[in-house]
Each structure stands twice: as structure tokens, then as C-alpha cells.
Amino acid sequence: MINLEVKNLNIKYRTRNGTVHAVKDASFFVRKKETLGIVGESGCGKSTTGHAVLRLLPPNALTDGEVVYNGSNILKYSNEKMRQLRGKDISIIFQDPMTSLDPIMRIRDHFFELIRAHNPKAKEEEMREMASNALESVGVSAKRLDNYPFEFSGGMRQRVMIALGITLKPSVLIADEPTTSLDVVVQEQIMGVLKDLKQTQDMSIILITHDLGVVAEVADSGVVMYAGEVVEYADVQNLYNNPLHPYTQLLLKSVPNIKIDDMELRYIPGSLPDLKNIPQGCRFKDRCPFVKDICSKKEPPIFKIDEREVRCWLYDK
Amino acid sequence: MINNVVVVKNLKKYFPLKLPWLEVVLKKEKPVVKAVDELSFSIKEGEALGLVGESGSGKTTVGRSIIRLIEPTSGDIEINNTNIVNLKNEQLRQARKEFQIIFQDPMASLNPYMTIGKSVMHPLEIHNIGTPKTRKEMVLELFRRVNLIPEKEFFNRYPRQLSGGQRQRVVIARAIITNPKFIVSDEATAMLDVSVRSQVLQLMLEIKKEYNLAFLFITHDLASAKYICERIAVMYLGKIVEIAATRELFENPHHPYTKILMSSIPVPDPNFKKEKIIPKGEIPSPTNMPTGCRFRTRCPYVKKECEEIDMNLEDLGDGHLSACPFFK
Amino acid sequence: MKLKAYILTRILLSIPMILIILTIVFFVLRVLPGNPILAMLGPKAPPEVVHAMEHQMGLDKPIIIQYLVYLSHIAVGNFGTSTYTSLPVLQELLQKFPATFELTLYSMVVAVLIGIFLGTYAAYNFGKTTDVFARVYSIFVYSFPVFWFGIMLQLVFGVWLHWLPVSGRSAPFMIPEHIYTGIYTIDALLNGNFEVFIDAVKHLILPAVTLGIVISSIFVRMVRSNVLLSLSSQYVTAARARGTTEKKVLFKHALKNAMPPILTIMGLQFALLLAGAILTETTFSWPGIGNYLITRISYRDFPAIQGAIVFFAFFVAVISILVDIINAWIDPRIRY
């Protein structure tokens, strides 16, 4: 059952030096109890996409398209209706746990604020109970409710953020690079927490990351983004074992894998196109080893192959 | 017999703890943070030693104190048969052409108002190598080598006009232009995207071979270390807990911490089912270090005796050393 | 508990600060040109008289002794005697101070209200009309000379419209019967005399608004830039993502986090005003410390000047302690 669906999402930023088309025509969905990984390098638009779902982008961002949740397009919701949705139906955790908590507010007040925002009449004992349960479920002692954020390490803060994210039992959790600024051992612990949640809380997770290893480990399906576009969308097995898009193929070959001895690393020459000034045709053409004539003339559409999607002229029949 | 380029013995770096001034005046014993404690290792010509650990392990402090960017508290550091610990200012300045460091953020290590050509030429001027004419020639040649082509165009560019990967290649060029014997790379690829990271890793590997460099590769990423290094040392809270040849370390990790670190690395393969060893809690604060084995508060195999051991590295044969006397 | 410990250390720490100020004031006044005795007796005074006077005032002793004597006097609240009125300086200062304090207080209220609300609102509406208005306002008002702006207000509201009095603290015979604090608005209320209170407020409006508006320009800019900074923080986005209302996001998260640097500047400004609302006081003939200083400088009344400086130094110290304590109360990272 589809829980959240993004259809033809377009995001443009108006800046002093012109318009940046940060996300173009992104479409994907996530089912109940499923984890969708959105993977890509910096500047590919993956975080922008995640924030756009909750309408948390800065005012200079123009969002177009649909985000369908519970049968309606939440991009059309009024601000108040959107506010009621945030934290209750869809919640988000961010890349940098060091700055995600208000430094001058006790942990408990973060929980109280969340609960009261959705139930102004909530009683203190009741809220404490909810907060304690949420904290304990991610491995943080409820005794620490009265502490301030600076008394926690990065990993513990991220656990607190996750606890905040799941307190009201939302049906979608967006995790935006939740472990990027953490050490591997802590990353492993946090990923464990996220995996448990998916099973125990009946929740969809949208995991945004640049780490192909993390996606392989926890996701059921994956979206690969490049320069603001979804270039490949498939279930994880197919994505890793039989990648279709040249970018995905090369990306997988450039990640060192500790399980392979004497691995020969590849890299992708060149760099990302300027999003203010996108050249005609395929956005990956300047770095692609399989480039053809048509690639610089026409932008490739999404081609559907079985259950998968790929944006590349190689698959034009 | 291949020579050791770098020999570090009993390196210590203690930082005084910041306290309110009143307590500083009143307390007799000044508390310290033992960021690096009694570290010894050596690196041979053409060899890369990986120094791997989490944040707070002290790996960055090691990298900076062995080239005296910060002053070590005690210990001996021999680079190219010179003990650099005793060098005075001018001698140290001259010795610096033998060892260079590459930092994590290339943007921060390049002067934004200087063309990259000038930036790379600068060390030649400082150490009085070549003439103004030959210097530019040297820089251009090196630019070709690190694949900044067309090199004449790149010479006049500013750092902001380059991509992250290109900038890091400039920094590498600057590091090797004085023909050093030893290079410290402090998380040099951590900020780069995967598709570019491997290019920089490969460049470092090639440079190491061509110049027969000794390399200290400091990283939190075991996978990158595996790709570049002949040997790897694993650090935890200021101590080396295990050191071994790369393949040996990956095939027979001995110390519980090494095992945990290895099992935590995500593998880009959905079919790979890894054996999970999850440690307890998080790295303790270095101001409040556990007695005995520093890892015992998180070790899944902890015993009572661990409170008393002193973390000496024991040889398990073939240069494989581990600081855990119990775990087999 | 931690807060109390912080307050205690903060107070202890301000002792050396005050000592340093006292020392600087002492030595600077000693090396300044101009002989206080000649200033007092006139340039034609006979040398014997000058010597006798020097001896009487202790000025013939070694400078270190003079310094220690000066410190011991200040410790017991002896700020010296005015050479102009022959009254104890402290007594004079205490008499003039409430007027200045009252003016400063109300000007600060005006400035802080404008600063916080316009600044926060501008930051929240970054780039929109309100923001443009706030930026233009602060540049415009910043360039107002205080005395010119004061005269303009006097002209409009005093001379043309006759709504408000243009000078002084009170109308004749409108002084509170019993003086408790020396602050007329408060004393009038304590006396229960509403008529006097209204009169005091009427006299306060023009000078307080003049000064308040001029200072508000700095506050608007400070608040705007600091709130902008905290609005762009991750914790603000995170608060929004929890479904927190915009009002709470703005005031509870963005503004509160922006407060410590703002409060520091406000505190400094407050202290500065206590010492130097000279132009405003002279424009509105306000009988405060500013007017007092102007008179005494023209008479070379060195003990009075020195006393006034020391007096202000204490206030700066007290206010900066207060600001630090409030900041520590807002931000737990400071007090731990």
C-alpha cells in the first residue's frame, strides 16, 4: 500500500544570479513498512526533495508538482493544515544533530512543544510519559529528559531527534543524512534504531544519503539522483546487482568496498553541470562513457523497464 | 633492507584542561587530556600507514604533532634520520621541506586571493629551490602530473573557480613540489563526493609510488585506508590498539575494537549479511578516561582483569601487534 | 545552583575590573594638562598659596601615596569635594543621578520596544516591505543628530501644537511631596498623587522619545541581523518540522536564541546613556548628570569630574554583571 507519493516535483530557487532548477520532475513513492533510499552526491537535490515534502524550504524556493499523502496533495494544504501534519503524520530528522536541537531548551521542552503543538490540552505527566517511552525506545535513558542538548554527544542527540520524530507515531519518517556527521560505530547504532522502528512502528522511512553502503544495508528500494533529476529508480537488489544508468554503474565502482580485495576503483571524470545554466540534452553527458549523438540534443525521458525506471537514451527502444 | 623514513617513539601529547581561573589557581595537580599517549610506530620508504579511528581518538593530534604543527609533550620523532623534536625555529623551518601535510578542507588551506599557480610555487620560494623561471616550469609540470590540464590556464585560476576534487589536487601538488620524503594526509578525502574521492585516492597512490614517499594516511574510513595503505594502525582514545599489515588486519582482526569498527562499515551490497558486533555506549570523554584498558567500558567481551591491564602492544607474529591480551 | 555559582564568580571577577578602571582614571587625570589648583585659584595666585593648597590636598606627596589615599577614600564612599561648590561630590552626584536614570530608563524602553519588534518582524519578513522599511528607518534615524531631532520635536509638539512641555522635569510646584527614589514617576505613584505623575510623564515624553528613537536604530539592526541568523539555524527548521506555530518559532526559538548578543549591546548602551545623554539633557534642560558634567567641565572642577567617571564605572560594572547574569539564565551553556 502506497503511503506517500511524490509526483513530478519541481523545485526552483530564485537567487541573485538567476534561477536554479534544483529538482526537476522527480517522482517516486514509498509503501508502508518500507524504506526508500534517495542517494546522490552533493548538489543533486536529494535534501531539497526531502525538505520539500514537508514544505520546509526557504521562501525563495518555488515548489511545483504533487506530494500525495492520504489521498490529497499536501502541497496545496493551507499553512495551518500543513502545520498540523508536521511532526504528527510526517516527521523529519536532519543531518547535523549538533544544531537540530534548540541549544537553550531542555530536552523535555522539545517533547512538550511537539506534543502541545498537536494537542494543546496535553497534561504534563502524560507528556512526560510519552517522551520517556520515545527516548527509551531509541536507547536513551528517560532520566536525561531534563538535560540540555549540549550535555549530549552527537550520536545521543541524533537519538533524541529520532525519538522526537517518532513520539506521535507518524506514518512517514524522513531521515536526511542522519548519520553523515557521525562516526561509523555510532552510524551503525543509529541505523539499527531506524531498522527496528520500521518493524515495530509500522512506518515508512525515506532515507536520504550519499552513502551507497547505508542504502544497501537498510533500504528496500532506491532512487538515484544526479544534478536535480531522478536518473534511476529500482528495488535495491536490482539497483546494486544490475544498475542500468551509467552514473549508477560508475558510482558503485567508485566506492571502496572492504569486502573486495585489491579492488580497482573507478572515478567519474569531470564535474556536476552548473544548475543555473544547464546545457541542452542529458545532464550526465559530459561525464558519460557511453555518450551518443542524441544525448546532447534531447533530454532523455524516463524509460520504464519491468518495474524499474531509468533516465537514459541507452534504453530507448 | 628498506629504510624507515619516519620513526616515532613514545609520542605523547597532553592538553591542559580548560578550567575556570579560580580552580586553576587553587588546584595543585593540573588536569590534562591525554590526547595521544605513548605512541610508537614507524613508516618505511614508499609505505603508507593508515591511522584509523573515530573522532576523539587522537588521530588528528598525532598527525599534527609528528610534524610539529603542534608541540608534542614528549617523545622522539625521527624523520629522515633527523630527530625533529630538538630542532630550533630556523632549522625546523628548513627541515619542513622534507615533510608536508594535506588537510581535509582544500578551500581552507588555499589562499583565496592567490592564483593556484602562485600558491603551489610558494613553497619553492620559501625554501629557495630553483630560479623564478624554473619554478614556474616546475609548477606547470606538476599540474600536468596531477591532471590539472590545460596547466597554463589552471596556473592563473583562483581556488573558487575550481571544483572540490581539483582543489584537493592542487593541495597535493603543493605538498609534493618540494620533493618531500614524508606526507601526512589528514582526512584529505573526507569532504569529497564519492565519484571524485576515488580519483584523489588514486592520485595519492600513484604519487606515493613515483616519489617513493612515506605516507601517514589519517582517516575515519577503513575502506579508503584499505585501498591506499600497506599497514593500518587502529587508534582508540589516544592509544594504538592494533597495528598490522592491511590484508592481515582485515582477515584476522584481533582487538575487539578493530572488529567492531570493521563490522560497522556499510557495505554497498544488499546481499551482504554482516556479523554485527555492537559496542556499548559511546566513546568516553577524554577528560574522564577509564582505568586499565580504555576500551573496556564499551567492550562486549569485557572481563574483570581489563581494569588493570596497561594496553601494551603485544606481537602476534609478522608485525601484527594488538593491545588486547585476552581476546583470541 | 550552577547559576548561583556563576553569579558569584561573575561578581568576584568584576572587582579587579573596577580596580583597573579606578587606576586608569586616577593616572589619566594626573597626566592631563591643567593644574587643578591654578584652575581653582586663578592663574595669578601667589606661589605660597598654591603650595599651601597643594599640601592641604595632599598633592605634594609621592604619587603612589596619593593613589593609595584615593583608593581608600573611594572604598568608604568619599569621592572628594567639589572645588566649585565645596560640597561632597558623591552627594551632588546622588542628587543629579535620579533625573538621568529616569530619562535613560524611559528612553531605553522606547528603544528596546522599537528595536525588538521592528527588528524581529523585519528579519521574519526578510526582503519584504517591512524589512525594507526597517532598514531605511535605521539608516535614516541613525543619521539624525540628537539635538536637531529634539528641537524638531519641541517645535512640533511643544511650540506649534502645545501638547507637551519643552523643557525641565516638572512644572513649578509639581514635584512629588515625599522623595523616595528621586525618580518622579515612581515617587508620584508612591505618593498616590496622580496629577504629579501625569506632569512627570508629560515632561518625559519628548526627551525620552527623542533619545529612544535615535538609539533604536542600532537596536533594530542588531536584532534584525541576529534574528536572521538564528532563523536560518537548523533548530528553527526542526521546530517547524515538529508542527510548532510560527509565533512560537519566531519568539521562543529565533528571538530567544538571538538575545544574548543583543542584550550585551543594550546593556552597554544603557550604561553609555547614563554617562552621556549630555546633548539630550542640554536640549531639554534636563537637570541630570549630563548637565552637571557640562557645567563642571567648564569650571575645571576636577574632583567632580573624577567622581563622575568613577560613579559611571561602577554603573557600567553593575550593568554588565546584570547582562551577563541574564544571558547565563537564558543560555545554559554559559553557566555550566
Short mmCIF file of N, CA and C in Angstrom, two decimals, chain A residues 11-95:
data_model
loop_
_atom_site.label_atom_id
_atom_site.label_comp_id
_atom_site.label_asym_id
_atom_site.label_seq_id
_atom_site.Cartn_x
_atom_site.Cartn_y
_atom_site.Cartn_z
N ILE A 11 11.50 21.94 -8.22
CA ILE A 11 11.85 22.99 -7.26
C ILE A 11 12.85 23.94 -7.88
N LYS A 12 12.48 25.21 -7.85
CA LYS A 12 13.39 26.23 -8.37
C LYS A 12 13.73 27.20 -7.27
N TYR A 13 14.98 27.59 -7.20
CA TYR A 13 15.39 28.63 -6.26
C TYR A 13 15.63 29.92 -7.03
N ARG A 14 15.02 30.98 -6.54
CA ARG A 14 15.35 32.27 -7.14
C ARG A 14 16.54 32.85 -6.38
N THR A 15 17.62 33.14 -7.07
CA THR A 15 18.78 33.73 -6.41
C THR A 15 19.14 35.01 -7.16
N ARG A 16 20.07 35.75 -6.59
CA ARG A 16 20.53 36.98 -7.23
C ARG A 16 21.07 36.72 -8.62
N ASN A 17 21.73 35.56 -8.79
CA ASN A 17 22.37 35.28 -10.07
C ASN A 17 21.51 34.40 -10.97
N GLY A 18 20.22 34.46 -10.78
CA GLY A 18 19.36 33.71 -11.67
C GLY A 18 18.67 32.56 -10.96
N THR A 19 17.87 31.83 -11.73
CA THR A 19 17.07 30.76 -11.16
C THR A 19 17.84 29.43 -11.23
N VAL A 20 17.82 28.71 -10.11
CA VAL A 20 18.46 27.40 -10.06
C VAL A 20 17.37 26.34 -10.06
N HIS A 21 17.42 25.50 -11.05
CA HIS A 21 16.43 24.43 -11.11
C HIS A 21 16.95 23.25 -10.32
N ALA A 22 16.70 23.26 -9.01
CA ALA A 22 17.36 22.32 -8.10
C ALA A 22 16.82 20.90 -8.22
N VAL A 23 15.52 20.79 -8.46
CA VAL A 23 14.94 19.45 -8.63
C VAL A 23 14.02 19.49 -9.84
N LYS A 24 14.19 18.51 -10.74
CA LYS A 24 13.37 18.52 -11.93
C LYS A 24 12.62 17.20 -12.06
N ASP A 25 11.31 17.31 -12.08
CA ASP A 25 10.47 16.17 -12.43
C ASP A 25 10.73 14.91 -11.62
N ALA A 26 10.86 15.06 -10.33
CA ALA A 26 11.13 13.88 -9.50
C ALA A 26 9.82 13.18 -9.14
N SER A 27 9.79 11.86 -9.34
CA SER A 27 8.62 11.07 -8.97
C SER A 27 9.08 9.79 -8.28
N PHE A 28 8.45 9.46 -7.18
CA PHE A 28 8.73 8.19 -6.51
C PHE A 28 7.67 7.98 -5.44
N PHE A 29 7.62 6.81 -4.86
CA PHE A 29 6.66 6.60 -3.77
C PHE A 29 7.26 5.66 -2.74
N VAL A 30 6.64 5.66 -1.57
CA VAL A 30 7.11 4.75 -0.54
C VAL A 30 5.91 4.03 0.07
N ARG A 31 6.07 2.70 0.25
CA ARG A 31 4.97 1.91 0.80
C ARG A 31 5.07 1.85 2.31
N LYS A 32 3.99 1.38 2.92
CA LYS A 32 4.01 1.17 4.37
C LYS A 32 5.09 0.16 4.73
N LYS A 33 5.75 0.37 5.86
CA LYS A 33 6.78 -0.52 6.36
C LYS A 33 7.96 -0.68 5.42
N GLU A 34 8.10 0.29 4.50
CA GLU A 34 9.18 0.17 3.54
C GLU A 34 10.16 1.32 3.72
N THR A 35 11.44 1.07 3.39
CA THR A 35 12.41 2.16 3.42
C THR A 35 12.84 2.47 2.00
N LEU A 36 12.71 3.75 1.65
CA LEU A 36 13.15 4.19 0.33
C LEU A 36 14.43 4.99 0.53
N GLY A 37 15.48 4.62 -0.19
CA GLY A 37 16.72 5.40 -0.11
C GLY A 37 16.77 6.38 -1.26
N ILE A 38 17.09 7.65 -0.95
CA ILE A 38 17.35 8.61 -2.03
C ILE A 38 18.84 8.88 -1.96
N VAL A 39 19.56 8.51 -3.01
CA VAL A 39 21.00 8.60 -2.93
C VAL A 39 21.54 9.46 -4.05
N GLY A 40 22.62 10.18 -3.76
CA GLY A 40 23.22 11.05 -4.76
C GLY A 40 24.32 11.86 -4.11
N GLU A 41 25.09 12.55 -4.95
CA GLU A 41 26.20 13.34 -4.42
C GLU A 41 25.72 14.73 -4.04
N SER A 42 26.61 15.52 -3.45
CA SER A 42 26.17 16.85 -3.02
C SER A 42 25.71 17.65 -4.24
N GLY A 43 24.64 18.40 -4.03
CA GLY A 43 24.12 19.22 -5.12
C GLY A 43 23.17 18.49 -6.05
N CYS A 44 22.81 17.25 -5.73
CA CYS A 44 21.94 16.51 -6.65
C CYS A 44 20.47 16.80 -6.37
N GLY A 45 20.17 17.46 -5.25
CA GLY A 45 18.80 17.82 -4.96
C GLY A 45 18.08 16.87 -4.02
N LYS A 46 18.82 15.92 -3.43
CA LYS A 46 18.14 14.93 -2.60
C LYS A 46 17.60 15.53 -1.30
N SER A 47 18.38 16.39 -0.66
CA SER A 47 17.89 17.01 0.57
C SER A 47 16.76 17.99 0.28
N THR A 48 16.91 18.75 -0.80
CA THR A 48 15.86 19.68 -1.20
C THR A 48 14.54 18.93 -1.39
N THR A 49 14.62 17.77 -2.03
CA THR A 49 13.43 16.96 -2.23
C THR A 49 12.81 16.57 -0.89
N GLY A 50 13.65 16.10 0.03
CA GLY A 50 13.15 15.68 1.34
C GLY A 50 12.49 16.81 2.09
N HIS A 51 13.12 17.98 2.07
CA HIS A 51 12.56 19.12 2.79
C HIS A 51 11.27 19.60 2.12
N ALA A 52 11.22 19.46 0.78
CA ALA A 52 10.04 19.94 0.06
C ALA A 52 8.80 19.14 0.44
N VAL A 53 8.97 17.87 0.77
CA VAL A 53 7.83 17.04 1.15
C VAL A 53 7.13 17.64 2.37
N LEU A 54 7.92 18.18 3.30
CA LEU A 54 7.32 18.80 4.48
C LEU A 54 7.17 20.31 4.33
N ARG A 55 7.43 20.79 3.15
CA ARG A 55 7.36 22.24 2.87
C ARG A 55 8.22 23.04 3.84
N LEU A 56 9.45 22.62 3.97
CA LEU A 56 10.35 23.32 4.90
C LEU A 56 11.42 24.12 4.15
N LEU A 57 11.23 24.31 2.84
CA LEU A 57 12.24 25.04 2.08
C LEU A 57 12.16 26.54 2.37
N PRO A 58 13.27 27.25 2.19
CA PRO A 58 13.25 28.71 2.41
C PRO A 58 12.31 29.40 1.42
N PRO A 59 11.89 30.63 1.74
CA PRO A 59 10.86 31.30 0.94
C PRO A 59 11.25 31.54 -0.52
N ASN A 60 12.54 31.51 -0.84
CA ASN A 60 12.90 31.76 -2.24
C ASN A 60 12.81 30.50 -3.10
N ALA A 61 12.27 29.43 -2.52
CA ALA A 61 12.11 28.19 -3.29
C ALA A 61 10.69 28.11 -3.84
N LEU A 62 10.56 27.80 -5.11
CA LEU A 62 9.25 27.61 -5.72
C LEU A 62 9.05 26.12 -5.95
N THR A 63 8.00 25.57 -5.34
CA THR A 63 7.76 24.14 -5.45
C THR A 63 6.54 23.90 -6.32
N ASP A 64 6.67 22.92 -7.19
CA ASP A 64 5.60 22.63 -8.13
C ASP A 64 5.47 21.11 -8.25
N GLY A 65 4.27 20.61 -8.48
CA GLY A 65 4.08 19.17 -8.56
C GLY A 65 3.15 18.70 -7.46
N GLU A 66 3.23 17.41 -7.14
CA GLU A 66 2.33 16.88 -6.11
C GLU A 66 3.07 16.05 -5.09
N VAL A 67 2.66 16.18 -3.84
CA VAL A 67 3.09 15.25 -2.82
C VAL A 67 1.80 14.66 -2.25
N VAL A 68 1.51 13.42 -2.61
CA VAL A 68 0.22 12.85 -2.24
C VAL A 68 0.36 12.03 -0.97
N TYR A 69 -0.40 12.44 0.03
CA TYR A 69 -0.41 11.71 1.29
C TYR A 69 -1.87 11.57 1.71
N ASN A 70 -2.28 10.39 2.07
CA ASN A 70 -3.67 10.16 2.45
C ASN A 70 -4.65 10.61 1.38
N GLY A 71 -4.26 10.43 0.13
CA GLY A 71 -5.16 10.76 -0.96
C GLY A 71 -5.26 12.22 -1.34
N SER A 72 -4.52 13.11 -0.66
CA SER A 72 -4.59 14.50 -1.12
C SER A 72 -3.20 15.11 -1.27
N ASN A 73 -3.13 16.11 -2.10
CA ASN A 73 -1.86 16.76 -2.39
C ASN A 73 -1.52 17.75 -1.28
N ILE A 74 -0.54 17.43 -0.46
CA ILE A 74 -0.27 18.29 0.70
C ILE A 74 0.43 19.58 0.31
N LEU A 75 0.91 19.68 -0.92
CA LEU A 75 1.48 20.96 -1.36
C LEU A 75 0.40 22.02 -1.45
N LYS A 76 -0.86 21.57 -1.55
CA LYS A 76 -1.98 22.52 -1.65
C LYS A 76 -2.60 22.83 -0.29
N TYR A 77 -2.15 22.18 0.73
CA TYR A 77 -2.71 22.40 2.07
C TYR A 77 -2.49 23.85 2.51
N SER A 78 -3.39 24.34 3.38
CA SER A 78 -3.18 25.66 3.98
C SER A 78 -2.01 25.53 4.96
N ASN A 79 -1.41 26.67 5.32
CA ASN A 79 -0.28 26.62 6.24
C ASN A 79 -0.65 25.95 7.56
N GLU A 80 -1.85 26.24 8.06
CA GLU A 80 -2.27 25.68 9.34
C GLU A 80 -2.45 24.17 9.23
N LYS A 81 -3.05 23.72 8.12
CA LYS A 81 -3.26 22.30 7.95
C LYS A 81 -1.92 21.58 7.82
N MET A 82 -0.99 22.25 7.15
CA MET A 82 0.35 21.70 6.97
C MET A 82 1.04 21.58 8.32
N ARG A 83 0.87 22.63 9.15
CA ARG A 83 1.49 22.62 10.47
C ARG A 83 1.01 21.43 11.29
N GLN A 84 -0.30 21.15 11.17
CA GLN A 84 -0.85 20.04 11.95
C GLN A 84 -0.31 18.69 11.49
N LEU A 85 0.11 18.66 10.22
CA LEU A 85 0.64 17.41 9.66
C LEU A 85 2.07 17.15 10.11
N ARG A 86 2.81 18.24 10.25
CA ARG A 86 4.24 18.13 10.57
C ARG A 86 4.45 17.57 11.96
N GLY A 87 5.30 16.58 12.06
CA GLY A 87 5.62 16.01 13.37
C GLY A 87 4.61 14.98 13.81
N LYS A 88 3.40 15.02 13.23
CA LYS A 88 2.36 14.08 13.63
C LYS A 88 2.18 12.98 12.60
N ASP A 89 2.07 13.38 11.32
CA ASP A 89 1.92 12.39 10.26
C ASP A 89 3.25 12.13 9.56
N ILE A 90 3.97 13.22 9.32
CA ILE A 90 5.27 13.09 8.68
C ILE A 90 6.28 13.83 9.54
N SER A 91 7.36 13.17 9.89
CA SER A 91 8.38 13.90 10.63
C SER A 91 9.73 13.73 9.95
N ILE A 92 10.69 14.54 10.39
CA ILE A 92 11.98 14.58 9.69
C ILE A 92 13.12 14.68 10.71
N ILE A 93 14.22 14.02 10.42
CA ILE A 93 15.44 14.26 11.20
C ILE A 93 16.53 14.72 10.25
N PHE A 94 17.44 15.53 10.80
CA PHE A 94 18.38 16.23 9.93
C PHE A 94 19.80 15.68 10.02
N GLN A 95 20.61 16.21 9.10
CA GLN A 95 21.99 15.75 9.01
C GLN A 95 22.80 16.05 10.26
#
